[in-house]
mmCIF file of C-alpha atoms and ligand atoms in Angstrom:
data_model
loop_
_atom_site.group_PDB
_atom_site.id
_atom_site.type_symbol
_atom_site.label_atom_id
_atom_site.label_comp_id
_atom_site.label_asym_id
_atom_site.label_seq_id
_atom_site.Cartn_x
_atom_site.Cartn_y
_atom_site.Cartn_z
ATOM 1 C CA UNK A 7 0.056 -0.025 -0.308
ATOM 2 C CA UNK A 8 1.357 3.484 -0.903
ATOM 3 C CA UNK A 9 0.205 6.319 1.163
ATOM 4 C CA UNK A 10 -0.733 9.780 -1.196
ATOM 5 C CA UNK A 11 3.011 11.147 -0.214
ATOM 6 C CA UNK A 12 5.271 8.295 -1.648
ATOM 7 C CA UNK A 13 3.730 8.201 -4.962
ATOM 8 C CA UNK A 14 4.128 12.388 -4.919
ATOM 9 C CA UNK A 15 7.709 11.582 -3.955
ATOM 10 C CA UNK A 16 7.385 8.690 -7.105
ATOM 11 C CA UNK A 17 6.628 11.727 -9.281
ATOM 12 C CA UNK A 18 9.403 13.211 -8.999
ATOM 13 C CA UNK A 19 12.047 9.992 -9.944
ATOM 14 C CA UNK A 20 12.989 8.629 -12.776
ATOM 15 C CA UNK A 21 12.070 5.100 -13.307
ATOM 16 C CA UNK A 22 12.459 1.934 -12.989
ATOM 17 C CA UNK A 23 14.244 2.563 -9.746
ATOM 18 C CA UNK A 24 13.274 -0.386 -6.352
ATOM 19 C CA UNK A 25 11.404 0.601 -3.604
ATOM 20 C CA UNK A 26 12.804 -0.618 -0.731
ATOM 21 C CA UNK A 27 10.017 -0.121 2.077
ATOM 22 C CA UNK A 28 12.085 -0.716 5.429
ATOM 23 C CA UNK A 29 9.179 -0.897 7.927
ATOM 24 C CA UNK A 30 7.798 -3.856 6.187
ATOM 25 C CA UNK A 31 11.115 -5.629 6.007
ATOM 26 C CA UNK A 32 11.529 -4.742 10.094
ATOM 27 C CA UNK A 33 8.098 -6.151 10.704
ATOM 28 C CA UNK A 34 8.849 -8.731 8.622
ATOM 29 C CA UNK A 35 12.048 -9.718 10.304
ATOM 30 C CA UNK A 36 10.178 -9.188 13.298
ATOM 31 C CA UNK A 37 7.895 -12.020 13.094
ATOM 32 C CA UNK A 38 10.560 -14.458 11.872
ATOM 33 C CA UNK A 39 12.850 -13.364 15.011
ATOM 34 C CA UNK A 40 9.739 -13.942 17.178
ATOM 35 C CA UNK A 41 8.853 -17.030 15.656
ATOM 36 C CA UNK A 42 11.466 -18.467 15.522
ATOM 37 C CA UNK A 43 13.309 -17.839 18.837
ATOM 38 C CA UNK A 44 10.406 -19.362 20.852
ATOM 39 C CA UNK A 45 11.598 -22.457 19.849
ATOM 40 C CA UNK A 46 15.865 -22.030 19.766
ATOM 41 C CA UNK A 47 15.657 -22.516 15.949
ATOM 42 C CA UNK A 48 18.705 -20.971 14.479
ATOM 43 C CA UNK A 49 17.720 -18.634 11.356
ATOM 44 C CA UNK A 50 20.340 -17.744 8.804
ATOM 45 C CA UNK A 51 19.182 -15.692 5.927
ATOM 46 C CA UNK A 52 19.700 -16.951 2.376
ATOM 47 C CA UNK A 53 21.804 -14.518 1.074
ATOM 48 C CA UNK A 54 21.217 -15.360 -2.673
ATOM 49 C CA UNK A 55 17.306 -13.525 -2.360
ATOM 50 C CA UNK A 56 18.434 -9.416 -1.969
ATOM 51 C CA UNK A 57 22.155 -8.319 -1.179
ATOM 52 C CA UNK A 58 21.542 -5.033 -1.825
ATOM 53 C CA UNK A 59 23.455 -3.382 1.637
ATOM 54 C CA UNK A 60 21.110 -1.616 3.218
ATOM 55 C CA UNK A 61 18.851 -5.182 3.333
ATOM 56 C CA UNK A 62 21.181 -7.786 4.106
ATOM 57 C CA UNK A 63 22.490 -5.107 7.403
ATOM 58 C CA UNK A 64 18.921 -4.516 8.350
ATOM 59 C CA UNK A 65 18.875 -8.635 8.862
ATOM 60 C CA UNK A 66 22.547 -8.242 9.943
ATOM 61 C CA UNK A 67 21.976 -6.392 12.836
ATOM 62 C CA UNK A 68 18.929 -8.831 14.030
ATOM 63 C CA UNK A 69 21.716 -11.360 14.408
ATOM 64 C CA UNK A 70 20.213 -14.554 11.682
ATOM 65 C CA UNK A 71 22.866 -16.309 10.651
ATOM 66 C CA UNK A 72 23.921 -16.423 6.475
ATOM 67 C CA UNK A 73 23.540 -19.150 4.384
ATOM 68 C CA UNK A 74 25.764 -18.415 0.997
ATOM 69 C CA UNK A 75 26.088 -20.250 -2.092
ATOM 70 C CA UNK A 76 28.964 -18.337 -3.716
ATOM 71 C CA UNK A 77 32.819 -17.261 -2.564
ATOM 72 C CA UNK A 78 31.350 -13.918 -3.270
ATOM 73 C CA UNK A 79 28.639 -14.568 -1.345
ATOM 74 C CA UNK A 80 30.327 -15.496 2.141
ATOM 75 C CA UNK A 81 32.965 -12.754 1.858
ATOM 76 C CA UNK A 82 30.371 -10.460 1.717
ATOM 77 C CA UNK A 83 28.080 -11.694 4.650
ATOM 78 C CA UNK A 84 31.817 -11.198 6.780
ATOM 79 C CA UNK A 85 32.120 -7.774 4.766
ATOM 80 C CA UNK A 86 28.408 -6.850 6.323
ATOM 81 C CA UNK A 87 29.117 -8.274 9.798
ATOM 82 C CA UNK A 88 27.622 -11.226 9.782
ATOM 83 C CA UNK A 89 29.803 -14.540 12.334
ATOM 84 C CA UNK A 90 31.190 -15.815 10.730
ATOM 85 C CA UNK A 91 30.267 -18.871 13.345
ATOM 86 C CA UNK A 92 26.300 -18.288 11.113
ATOM 87 C CA UNK A 93 27.896 -19.199 7.734
ATOM 88 C CA UNK A 94 27.100 -21.628 6.043
ATOM 89 C CA UNK A 95 27.646 -22.336 2.240
ATOM 90 C CA UNK A 96 26.470 -24.249 0.423
ATOM 91 C CA UNK A 97 26.198 -25.156 -3.576
ATOM 92 C CA UNK A 98 26.794 -27.898 -6.604
ATOM 93 C CA UNK A 99 29.666 -26.997 -7.788
ATOM 94 C CA UNK A 100 31.712 -25.061 -4.448
ATOM 95 C CA UNK A 101 35.167 -24.314 -6.528
ATOM 96 C CA UNK A 102 39.020 -24.857 -5.523
ATOM 97 C CA UNK A 103 39.228 -21.129 -5.075
ATOM 98 C CA UNK A 104 35.647 -20.095 -3.035
ATOM 99 C CA UNK A 105 36.842 -23.267 -1.243
ATOM 100 C CA UNK A 106 40.075 -21.710 0.444
ATOM 101 C CA UNK A 107 38.614 -18.650 1.400
ATOM 102 C CA UNK A 108 35.669 -20.091 3.338
ATOM 103 C CA UNK A 109 38.225 -22.039 5.108
ATOM 104 C CA UNK A 110 39.963 -19.558 5.261
ATOM 105 C CA UNK A 111 37.499 -17.191 6.332
ATOM 106 C CA UNK A 112 36.696 -20.404 9.172
ATOM 107 C CA UNK A 113 33.023 -20.365 8.371
ATOM 108 C CA UNK A 114 31.074 -22.537 10.568
ATOM 109 C CA UNK A 115 29.667 -25.345 7.252
ATOM 110 C CA UNK A 116 29.944 -26.270 4.272
ATOM 111 C CA UNK A 117 26.756 -27.947 2.727
ATOM 112 C CA UNK A 118 28.937 -30.319 0.897
ATOM 113 C CA UNK A 119 26.105 -31.981 -1.939
ATOM 114 C CA UNK A 120 28.537 -35.029 -3.259
ATOM 115 C CA UNK A 121 31.168 -37.309 -2.793
ATOM 116 C CA UNK A 122 33.806 -35.726 -5.016
ATOM 117 C CA UNK A 123 33.550 -32.607 -3.201
ATOM 118 C CA UNK A 124 33.587 -34.080 0.470
ATOM 119 C CA UNK A 125 36.802 -35.813 -0.999
ATOM 120 C CA UNK A 126 38.362 -32.480 -2.273
ATOM 121 C CA UNK A 127 37.300 -30.023 0.526
ATOM 122 C CA UNK A 128 39.227 -32.637 2.959
ATOM 123 C CA UNK A 129 42.010 -32.146 0.651
ATOM 124 C CA UNK A 130 42.214 -28.476 0.503
ATOM 125 C CA UNK A 131 41.860 -28.432 4.219
ATOM 126 C CA UNK A 132 44.728 -30.255 3.914
ATOM 127 C CA UNK A 133 46.850 -28.603 2.760
ATOM 128 C CA UNK A 134 45.768 -25.910 4.992
ATOM 129 C CA UNK A 135 46.214 -28.014 7.861
ATOM 130 C CA UNK A 136 42.772 -26.939 8.612
ATOM 131 C CA UNK A 137 39.169 -28.612 9.571
ATOM 132 C CA UNK A 138 36.470 -28.031 7.568
ATOM 133 C CA UNK A 139 32.814 -28.170 9.738
ATOM 134 C CA UNK A 140 30.642 -30.183 6.860
ATOM 135 C CA UNK A 141 26.648 -31.001 6.415
ATOM 136 C CA UNK A 142 25.771 -33.010 4.154
ATOM 137 C CA UNK A 143 23.258 -32.283 1.709
ATOM 138 C CA UNK A 144 20.667 -34.772 0.855
ATOM 139 C CA UNK A 145 18.194 -34.348 -1.247
ATOM 140 C CA UNK A 146 14.813 -36.237 0.136
ATOM 141 C CA UNK A 147 12.916 -36.965 -2.716
ATOM 142 C CA UNK A 148 10.282 -35.237 -1.606
ATOM 143 C CA UNK A 149 8.306 -32.637 -3.479
ATOM 144 C CA UNK A 150 7.465 -29.313 -2.458
ATOM 145 C CA UNK A 151 4.429 -29.465 -4.082
ATOM 146 C CA UNK A 152 5.454 -26.110 -5.706
ATOM 147 C CA UNK A 153 6.500 -24.907 -9.890
ATOM 148 C CA UNK A 154 8.206 -27.564 -11.094
ATOM 149 C CA UNK A 155 11.345 -24.415 -12.000
ATOM 150 C CA UNK A 156 11.916 -23.926 -7.847
ATOM 151 C CA UNK A 157 12.070 -27.528 -7.013
ATOM 152 C CA UNK A 158 15.198 -28.697 -5.616
ATOM 153 C CA UNK A 159 14.219 -31.977 -3.702
ATOM 154 C CA UNK A 160 13.498 -34.735 -5.851
ATOM 155 C CA UNK A 161 15.412 -37.525 -7.527
ATOM 156 C CA UNK A 162 15.794 -36.372 -11.066
ATOM 157 C CA UNK A 163 17.654 -32.692 -9.659
ATOM 158 C CA UNK A 164 21.088 -32.127 -9.699
ATOM 159 C CA UNK A 165 21.605 -31.006 -5.981
ATOM 160 C CA UNK A 166 22.129 -32.839 -3.197
ATOM 161 C CA UNK A 167 24.238 -36.784 -2.226
ATOM 162 C CA UNK A 168 20.681 -39.289 -3.055
ATOM 163 C CA UNK A 169 19.479 -41.770 -0.298
ATOM 164 C CA UNK A 170 21.471 -44.601 -2.132
ATOM 165 C CA UNK A 171 25.018 -43.103 -1.967
ATOM 166 C CA UNK A 172 25.202 -42.596 1.629
ATOM 167 C CA UNK A 173 27.386 -45.941 2.250
ATOM 168 C CA UNK A 174 29.871 -43.896 -0.381
ATOM 169 C CA UNK A 175 29.510 -41.164 2.472
ATOM 170 C CA UNK A 176 29.575 -42.437 5.754
ATOM 171 C CA UNK A 177 32.993 -43.898 3.996
ATOM 172 C CA UNK A 178 34.303 -41.160 2.725
ATOM 173 C CA UNK A 179 34.212 -39.113 5.767
ATOM 174 C CA UNK A 180 35.356 -41.954 7.815
ATOM 175 C CA UNK A 181 38.816 -41.654 6.510
ATOM 176 C CA UNK A 182 38.520 -37.542 5.867
ATOM 177 C CA UNK A 183 40.946 -36.757 8.941
ATOM 178 C CA UNK A 184 40.542 -33.262 7.950
ATOM 179 C CA UNK A 185 36.390 -32.789 8.121
ATOM 180 C CA UNK A 186 33.975 -32.613 11.314
ATOM 181 C CA UNK A 187 31.052 -33.572 10.861
ATOM 182 C CA UNK A 188 28.624 -31.998 12.028
ATOM 183 C CA UNK A 189 24.897 -32.733 10.558
ATOM 184 C CA UNK A 190 23.416 -32.807 7.414
ATOM 185 C CA UNK A 191 20.646 -30.093 5.157
ATOM 186 C CA UNK A 192 17.823 -30.521 3.369
ATOM 187 C CA UNK A 193 16.558 -27.515 0.786
ATOM 188 C CA UNK A 194 13.644 -28.793 -1.295
ATOM 189 C CA UNK A 195 12.634 -25.506 -3.160
ATOM 190 C CA UNK A 196 11.429 -21.922 -3.308
ATOM 191 C CA UNK A 197 7.782 -20.676 -3.049
ATOM 192 C CA UNK A 198 6.172 -23.564 -0.677
ATOM 193 C CA UNK A 199 2.858 -22.757 1.467
ATOM 194 C CA UNK A 200 1.438 -26.225 1.562
ATOM 195 C CA UNK A 201 2.516 -26.560 5.108
ATOM 196 C CA UNK A 202 2.233 -30.273 4.597
ATOM 197 C CA UNK A 203 5.304 -30.553 2.463
ATOM 198 C CA UNK A 204 6.998 -29.600 5.085
ATOM 199 C CA UNK A 205 6.242 -32.230 7.364
ATOM 200 C CA UNK A 206 6.557 -35.019 5.089
ATOM 201 C CA UNK A 207 10.287 -33.267 5.032
ATOM 202 C CA UNK A 208 9.576 -33.861 8.701
ATOM 203 C CA UNK A 209 9.442 -37.044 8.225
ATOM 204 C CA UNK A 210 12.414 -38.165 5.939
ATOM 205 C CA UNK A 211 15.431 -36.210 8.570
ATOM 206 C CA UNK A 212 13.990 -38.138 11.095
ATOM 207 C CA UNK A 213 15.261 -41.299 9.194
ATOM 208 C CA UNK A 214 17.719 -40.129 7.874
ATOM 209 C CA UNK A 215 19.088 -39.099 11.664
ATOM 210 C CA UNK A 216 19.185 -42.096 12.990
ATOM 211 C CA UNK A 217 20.441 -43.826 9.728
ATOM 212 C CA UNK A 218 23.466 -41.615 11.115
ATOM 213 C CA UNK A 219 23.485 -42.641 14.552
ATOM 214 C CA UNK A 220 23.123 -46.472 13.768
ATOM 215 C CA UNK A 221 26.221 -45.409 10.759
ATOM 216 C CA UNK A 222 27.954 -44.051 14.417
ATOM 217 C CA UNK A 223 27.340 -40.560 13.363
ATOM 218 C CA UNK A 224 26.546 -38.005 15.942
ATOM 219 C CA UNK A 225 24.247 -34.851 14.718
ATOM 220 C CA UNK A 226 24.618 -31.853 15.734
ATOM 221 C CA UNK A 227 22.707 -29.677 13.255
ATOM 222 C CA UNK A 228 19.538 -31.035 11.150
ATOM 223 C CA UNK A 229 19.611 -28.206 8.806
ATOM 224 C CA UNK A 230 16.138 -28.153 7.384
ATOM 225 C CA UNK A 231 17.180 -25.351 4.241
ATOM 226 C CA UNK A 232 14.282 -23.165 3.544
ATOM 227 C CA UNK A 233 11.690 -22.173 0.751
ATOM 228 C CA UNK A 234 8.597 -20.562 3.051
ATOM 229 C CA UNK A 235 6.388 -18.838 0.309
ATOM 230 C CA UNK A 236 5.058 -15.537 0.026
ATOM 231 C CA UNK A 237 1.117 -14.261 -0.682
ATOM 232 C CA UNK A 238 1.771 -12.484 -4.105
ATOM 233 C CA UNK A 239 -1.275 -12.102 -4.290
ATOM 234 C CA UNK A 240 -2.658 -10.798 -1.284
ATOM 235 C CA UNK A 241 0.607 -8.186 -0.731
ATOM 236 C CA UNK A 242 -1.134 -6.094 1.143
ATOM 237 C CA UNK A 243 -3.625 -7.822 3.257
ATOM 238 C CA UNK A 244 -0.735 -11.022 4.090
ATOM 239 C CA UNK A 245 2.085 -9.359 4.141
ATOM 240 C CA UNK A 246 3.732 -11.567 6.331
ATOM 241 C CA UNK A 247 4.214 -14.874 5.569
ATOM 242 C CA UNK A 248 3.568 -17.504 7.881
ATOM 243 C CA UNK A 249 6.613 -17.723 9.826
ATOM 244 C CA UNK A 250 3.951 -18.906 12.936
ATOM 245 C CA UNK A 251 2.923 -22.348 11.233
ATOM 246 C CA UNK A 252 6.360 -22.546 9.528
ATOM 247 C CA UNK A 253 8.073 -23.727 12.692
ATOM 248 C CA UNK A 254 5.403 -25.075 14.267
ATOM 249 C CA UNK A 255 5.903 -27.743 11.798
ATOM 250 C CA UNK A 256 9.159 -28.467 12.447
ATOM 251 C CA UNK A 257 8.329 -28.421 17.147
ATOM 252 C CA UNK A 258 6.408 -30.819 16.277
ATOM 253 C CA UNK A 259 7.307 -33.572 13.569
ATOM 254 C CA UNK A 260 11.023 -33.024 14.678
ATOM 255 C CA UNK A 261 12.602 -34.870 16.235
ATOM 256 C CA UNK A 262 15.140 -32.830 17.926
ATOM 257 C CA UNK A 263 17.622 -34.681 20.745
ATOM 258 C CA UNK A 264 19.609 -33.367 23.663
ATOM 259 C CA UNK A 265 22.418 -30.815 21.633
ATOM 260 C CA UNK A 266 21.087 -30.888 18.781
ATOM 261 C CA UNK A 267 20.746 -27.150 17.228
ATOM 262 C CA UNK A 268 18.014 -26.493 14.717
ATOM 263 C CA UNK A 269 18.809 -24.392 11.425
ATOM 264 C CA UNK A 270 17.080 -22.668 8.451
ATOM 265 C CA UNK A 271 17.235 -20.587 5.889
ATOM 266 C CA UNK A 272 15.070 -18.318 4.673
ATOM 267 C CA UNK A 273 15.640 -16.220 1.489
ATOM 268 C CA UNK A 274 12.068 -15.182 -0.216
ATOM 269 C CA UNK A 275 9.970 -14.854 2.999
ATOM 270 C CA UNK A 276 12.761 -12.717 5.060
ATOM 271 C CA UNK A 277 12.892 -10.658 1.434
ATOM 272 C CA UNK A 278 10.079 -10.500 -0.997
ATOM 273 C CA UNK A 279 7.388 -7.926 0.121
ATOM 274 C CA UNK A 280 9.481 -5.027 1.276
ATOM 275 C CA UNK A 281 10.589 -4.215 -2.000
ATOM 276 C CA UNK A 282 8.331 -3.159 -5.007
ATOM 277 C CA UNK A 283 9.965 -2.322 -8.903
ATOM 278 C CA UNK A 284 8.289 1.506 -9.682
ATOM 279 C CA UNK A 285 8.128 2.171 -13.545
ATOM 280 C CA UNK A 286 6.504 4.326 -15.277
ATOM 281 C CA UNK A 287 4.009 3.847 -18.500
ATOM 282 C CA UNK A 288 6.063 4.783 -21.911
ATOM 283 C CA UNK A 289 3.142 3.817 -24.620
ATOM 284 C CA UNK A 290 -0.451 2.392 -24.578
ATOM 285 C CA UNK A 291 -0.798 0.683 -28.108
ATOM 286 C CA UNK A 292 -4.337 -0.297 -28.232
ATOM 287 C CA UNK A 293 -5.196 -3.471 -30.381
ATOM 288 C CA UNK A 294 -7.845 -4.698 -32.232
ATOM 289 C CA UNK A 295 -7.266 -8.453 -29.752
ATOM 290 C CA UNK A 296 -4.851 -6.984 -27.019
ATOM 291 C CA UNK A 297 -4.077 -3.774 -25.251
ATOM 292 C CA UNK A 298 -0.511 -3.872 -24.623
ATOM 293 C CA UNK A 299 0.997 -1.198 -21.633
ATOM 294 C CA UNK A 300 4.823 -1.061 -22.651
ATOM 295 C CA UNK A 301 6.745 -0.161 -19.056
ATOM 296 C CA UNK A 302 10.558 1.499 -19.273
ATOM 297 C CA UNK A 303 11.199 -1.480 -16.726
ATOM 298 C CA UNK A 304 11.327 -5.421 -17.762
ATOM 299 C CA UNK A 305 12.440 -8.375 -17.539
ATOM 300 C CA UNK A 306 15.936 -6.482 -16.890
ATOM 301 C CA UNK A 307 15.200 -5.557 -13.066
ATOM 302 C CA UNK A 308 12.813 -7.925 -12.409
ATOM 303 C CA UNK A 309 13.007 -11.398 -14.510
ATOM 304 C CA UNK A 310 10.621 -13.705 -12.805
ATOM 305 C CA UNK A 311 7.645 -13.791 -14.670
ATOM 306 C CA UNK A 312 9.467 -14.593 -17.751
ATOM 307 C CA UNK A 313 12.121 -16.603 -16.278
ATOM 308 C CA UNK A 314 9.596 -19.610 -13.986
ATOM 309 C CA UNK A 315 6.452 -18.055 -14.794
ATOM 310 C CA UNK A 316 5.877 -16.149 -11.660
ATOM 311 C CA UNK A 317 3.045 -13.977 -11.042
ATOM 312 C CA UNK A 318 3.240 -10.082 -9.368
ATOM 313 C CA UNK A 319 0.602 -7.893 -8.126
ATOM 314 C CA UNK A 320 0.684 -5.063 -10.827
ATOM 315 C CA UNK A 321 -0.994 -1.921 -9.713
ATOM 316 C CA UNK A 322 -1.970 2.043 -11.712
ATOM 317 C CA UNK A 323 -0.669 4.057 -8.572
ATOM 318 C CA UNK A 324 -1.612 7.163 -10.197
ATOM 319 C CA UNK A 325 -4.722 6.099 -11.513
ATOM 320 C CA UNK A 326 -6.096 3.966 -7.947
ATOM 321 C CA UNK A 327 -6.559 6.932 -5.575
ATOM 322 C CA UNK A 328 -9.480 5.835 -3.559
ATOM 323 C CA UNK A 329 -12.190 3.869 -3.962
ATOM 324 C CA UNK A 330 -15.103 5.635 -5.147
ATOM 325 C CA UNK A 331 -12.353 6.284 -8.179
ATOM 326 C CA UNK A 332 -12.525 2.611 -8.111
ATOM 327 C CA UNK A 333 -16.045 2.175 -9.837
ATOM 328 C CA UNK A 334 -16.305 5.872 -12.101
ATOM 329 C CA UNK A 335 -12.765 4.723 -13.568
ATOM 330 C CA UNK A 336 -13.602 2.220 -16.210
ATOM 331 C CA UNK A 337 -10.771 -0.572 -16.915
ATOM 332 C CA UNK A 338 -9.477 -2.407 -19.207
ATOM 333 C CA UNK A 339 -7.395 -5.495 -20.011
ATOM 334 C CA UNK A 340 -3.460 -4.866 -20.599
ATOM 335 C CA UNK A 341 -0.564 -7.527 -21.362
ATOM 336 C CA UNK A 342 1.717 -5.507 -19.371
ATOM 337 C CA UNK A 343 5.376 -5.935 -20.844
ATOM 338 C CA UNK A 344 8.776 -4.048 -20.811
ATOM 339 C CA UNK A 345 11.177 -2.323 -23.695
ATOM 340 C CA UNK A 346 13.615 -5.209 -24.348
ATOM 341 C CA UNK A 347 13.965 -7.301 -27.101
ATOM 342 C CA UNK A 348 12.109 -10.578 -26.269
ATOM 343 C CA UNK A 349 9.021 -11.653 -26.726
ATOM 344 C CA UNK A 350 8.825 -13.228 -23.295
ATOM 345 C CA UNK A 351 9.392 -9.712 -21.709
ATOM 346 C CA UNK A 352 6.363 -9.608 -20.369
ATOM 347 C CA UNK A 353 5.291 -9.608 -17.091
ATOM 348 C CA UNK A 354 1.472 -10.278 -17.184
ATOM 349 C CA UNK A 355 -0.749 -11.938 -19.829
ATOM 350 C CA UNK A 356 -4.011 -9.798 -19.338
ATOM 351 C CA UNK A 357 -4.279 -7.879 -16.975
ATOM 352 C CA UNK A 358 -6.861 -5.531 -15.208
ATOM 353 C CA UNK A 359 -6.672 -2.276 -14.902
ATOM 354 C CA UNK A 360 -7.836 1.019 -14.548
ATOM 355 C CA UNK A 361 -8.063 2.732 -18.265
ATOM 356 C CA UNK A 362 -4.069 4.109 -18.518
ATOM 357 C CA UNK A 363 -1.990 6.764 -19.615
ATOM 358 C CA UNK A 364 1.441 7.321 -21.219
ATOM 359 C CA UNK A 365 3.282 8.569 -17.546
ATOM 360 C CA UNK A 366 1.226 6.582 -15.415
ATOM 361 C CA UNK A 367 3.259 4.902 -12.810
ATOM 362 C CA UNK A 368 3.213 0.966 -12.009
ATOM 363 C CA UNK A 369 4.443 -0.690 -9.274
ATOM 364 C CA UNK A 370 4.906 -4.324 -9.929
ATOM 365 C CA UNK A 371 4.791 -5.120 -6.011
ATOM 366 C CA UNK A 372 5.751 -8.029 -3.903
ATOM 367 C CA UNK A 373 9.740 -7.823 -5.572
ATOM 368 C CA UNK A 374 11.875 -7.991 -2.922
ATOM 369 C CA UNK A 375 13.300 -11.404 -3.370
ATOM 370 C CA UNK A 376 15.164 -12.657 -6.649
ATOM 371 C CA UNK A 377 14.557 -8.838 -7.730
ATOM 372 C CA UNK A 378 17.042 -6.291 -7.734
ATOM 373 C CA UNK A 379 19.503 -9.236 -7.284
ATOM 374 C CA UNK A 380 19.182 -10.849 -10.530
ATOM 375 C CA UNK A 381 18.689 -7.324 -12.815
ATOM 376 C CA UNK A 382 21.513 -7.362 -15.628
ATOM 377 C CA UNK A 383 22.947 -5.423 -18.057
ATOM 378 C CA UNK A 384 21.170 -6.756 -21.903
ATOM 379 C CA UNK A 385 19.796 -4.457 -23.899
ATOM 380 C CA UNK A 386 23.173 -2.287 -22.138
ATOM 381 C CA UNK A 387 20.498 -0.832 -20.114
ATOM 382 C CA UNK A 388 21.158 1.282 -16.977
ATOM 383 C CA UNK A 389 20.802 -0.616 -13.429
ATOM 384 C CA UNK A 390 18.023 1.245 -11.896
ATOM 385 C CA UNK A 391 18.639 2.527 -8.067
ATOM 386 C CA UNK A 392 17.272 1.741 -4.734
ATOM 387 C CA UNK A 393 14.959 4.213 -3.694
ATOM 388 C CA UNK A 394 13.930 3.529 0.806
ATOM 389 C CA UNK A 395 11.546 5.019 2.357
HETATM 390 C C1 PLP B 405 17.987 -20.313 -2.140
HETATM 391 C C2 PLP B 405 18.430 -21.515 -0.997
HETATM 392 C C3 PLP B 405 17.371 -21.136 0.361
HETATM 393 C C4 PLP B 405 16.799 -19.935 0.224
HETATM 394 O O1 PLP B 405 15.541 -20.590 -0.290
HETATM 395 P P1 PLP B 405 13.999 -18.952 -0.243
HETATM 396 O O2 PLP B 405 13.033 -20.245 -0.800
HETATM 397 O O3 PLP B 405 14.381 -17.921 -0.714
HETATM 398 O O4 PLP B 405 13.909 -19.441 1.203
HETATM 399 C C5 PLP B 405 17.655 -21.900 1.553
HETATM 400 N N1 PLP B 405 18.976 -23.333 0.797
HETATM 401 C C6 PLP B 405 19.548 -23.201 0.096
HETATM 402 C C7 PLP B 405 20.636 -24.119 0.112
HETATM 403 C C8 PLP B 405 18.988 -22.044 -1.252
HETATM 404 O O5 PLP B 405 19.831 -22.586 -2.364
#
């Protein structure tokens, strides 16, 4: 929801830009902290969702850890004050250089995705006279019931170790003097709103930890990954992810033994609602079959709709000033598209909006996660700046 003052402020600014609402960010982080801390759960922020410095600094100030998927993110997390004992490093393709840097930074844990990676981390740690903390990322074959482009926990996905490879994993762990086994790690997908999925995950985690204990390995860390979804359809009336239900599922179904820590890696749920992409209508093309609103923002600013058919709420801020306007203003259907030379550069088809004109301000909502971080210079476009509330 944008106040009239905010919209007036937008009118003075060049578009497109990302608008960050720090109030929304803070209330989300408060909700996440309150819901997790009552069970003593540890939350790591999945840095890849948004590494805007103001966002990252706010998250760090709450004492959350950092979940990184590249050497660059590990470095960035430490530069931004995250405690290295709360930095974890996942990724199916960690390079030797990235592993060495993370060893030198003495991060808490590598979430290891293959037997070969275990062997390489052991070798590199030995060469530096270090011991690396490791957790095994297991592919639990749990269907996240989310879009197949963002599912990661099925046998057919590239991530993690499949259960039939676990004998090789324990064999590698037994002969690796420079690895310290910390526990097991999972991450089954993103934008998950069905809590039954997490219940299924808990059941698999319980089985897996029993398996490791039967093979003589003590588990200190149960890392359940992330993936909690947000409401892209109702950013104002349902603006905070359901952290309460989410953590309660793990409290209820995860078999946590004395001395064990439960870790989470949340990205989207922490940052999605705090930002909108603000742009202007450049041209209105009225056709016989279709009408188009051509915006000054496109897939170079926000690629989610084009990359994985993601839904975003689209609002004309210049035309929605009050309830009575909704009734008197007539509406039309538009395909809302960007200026990029690609047919897929469309935010959404058949969007019902008040009759719109060149110069109108358009907000694409819930753009805080996997938005600005995926921006590119394709077509030699300039990077859209960030504006803060
Ligand atoms: C991306 C990612 C996350 C965060 O996912 P969200 O859906 O943004 O919560 C957590 N863990 C790992 C390993 C990831 O790659």
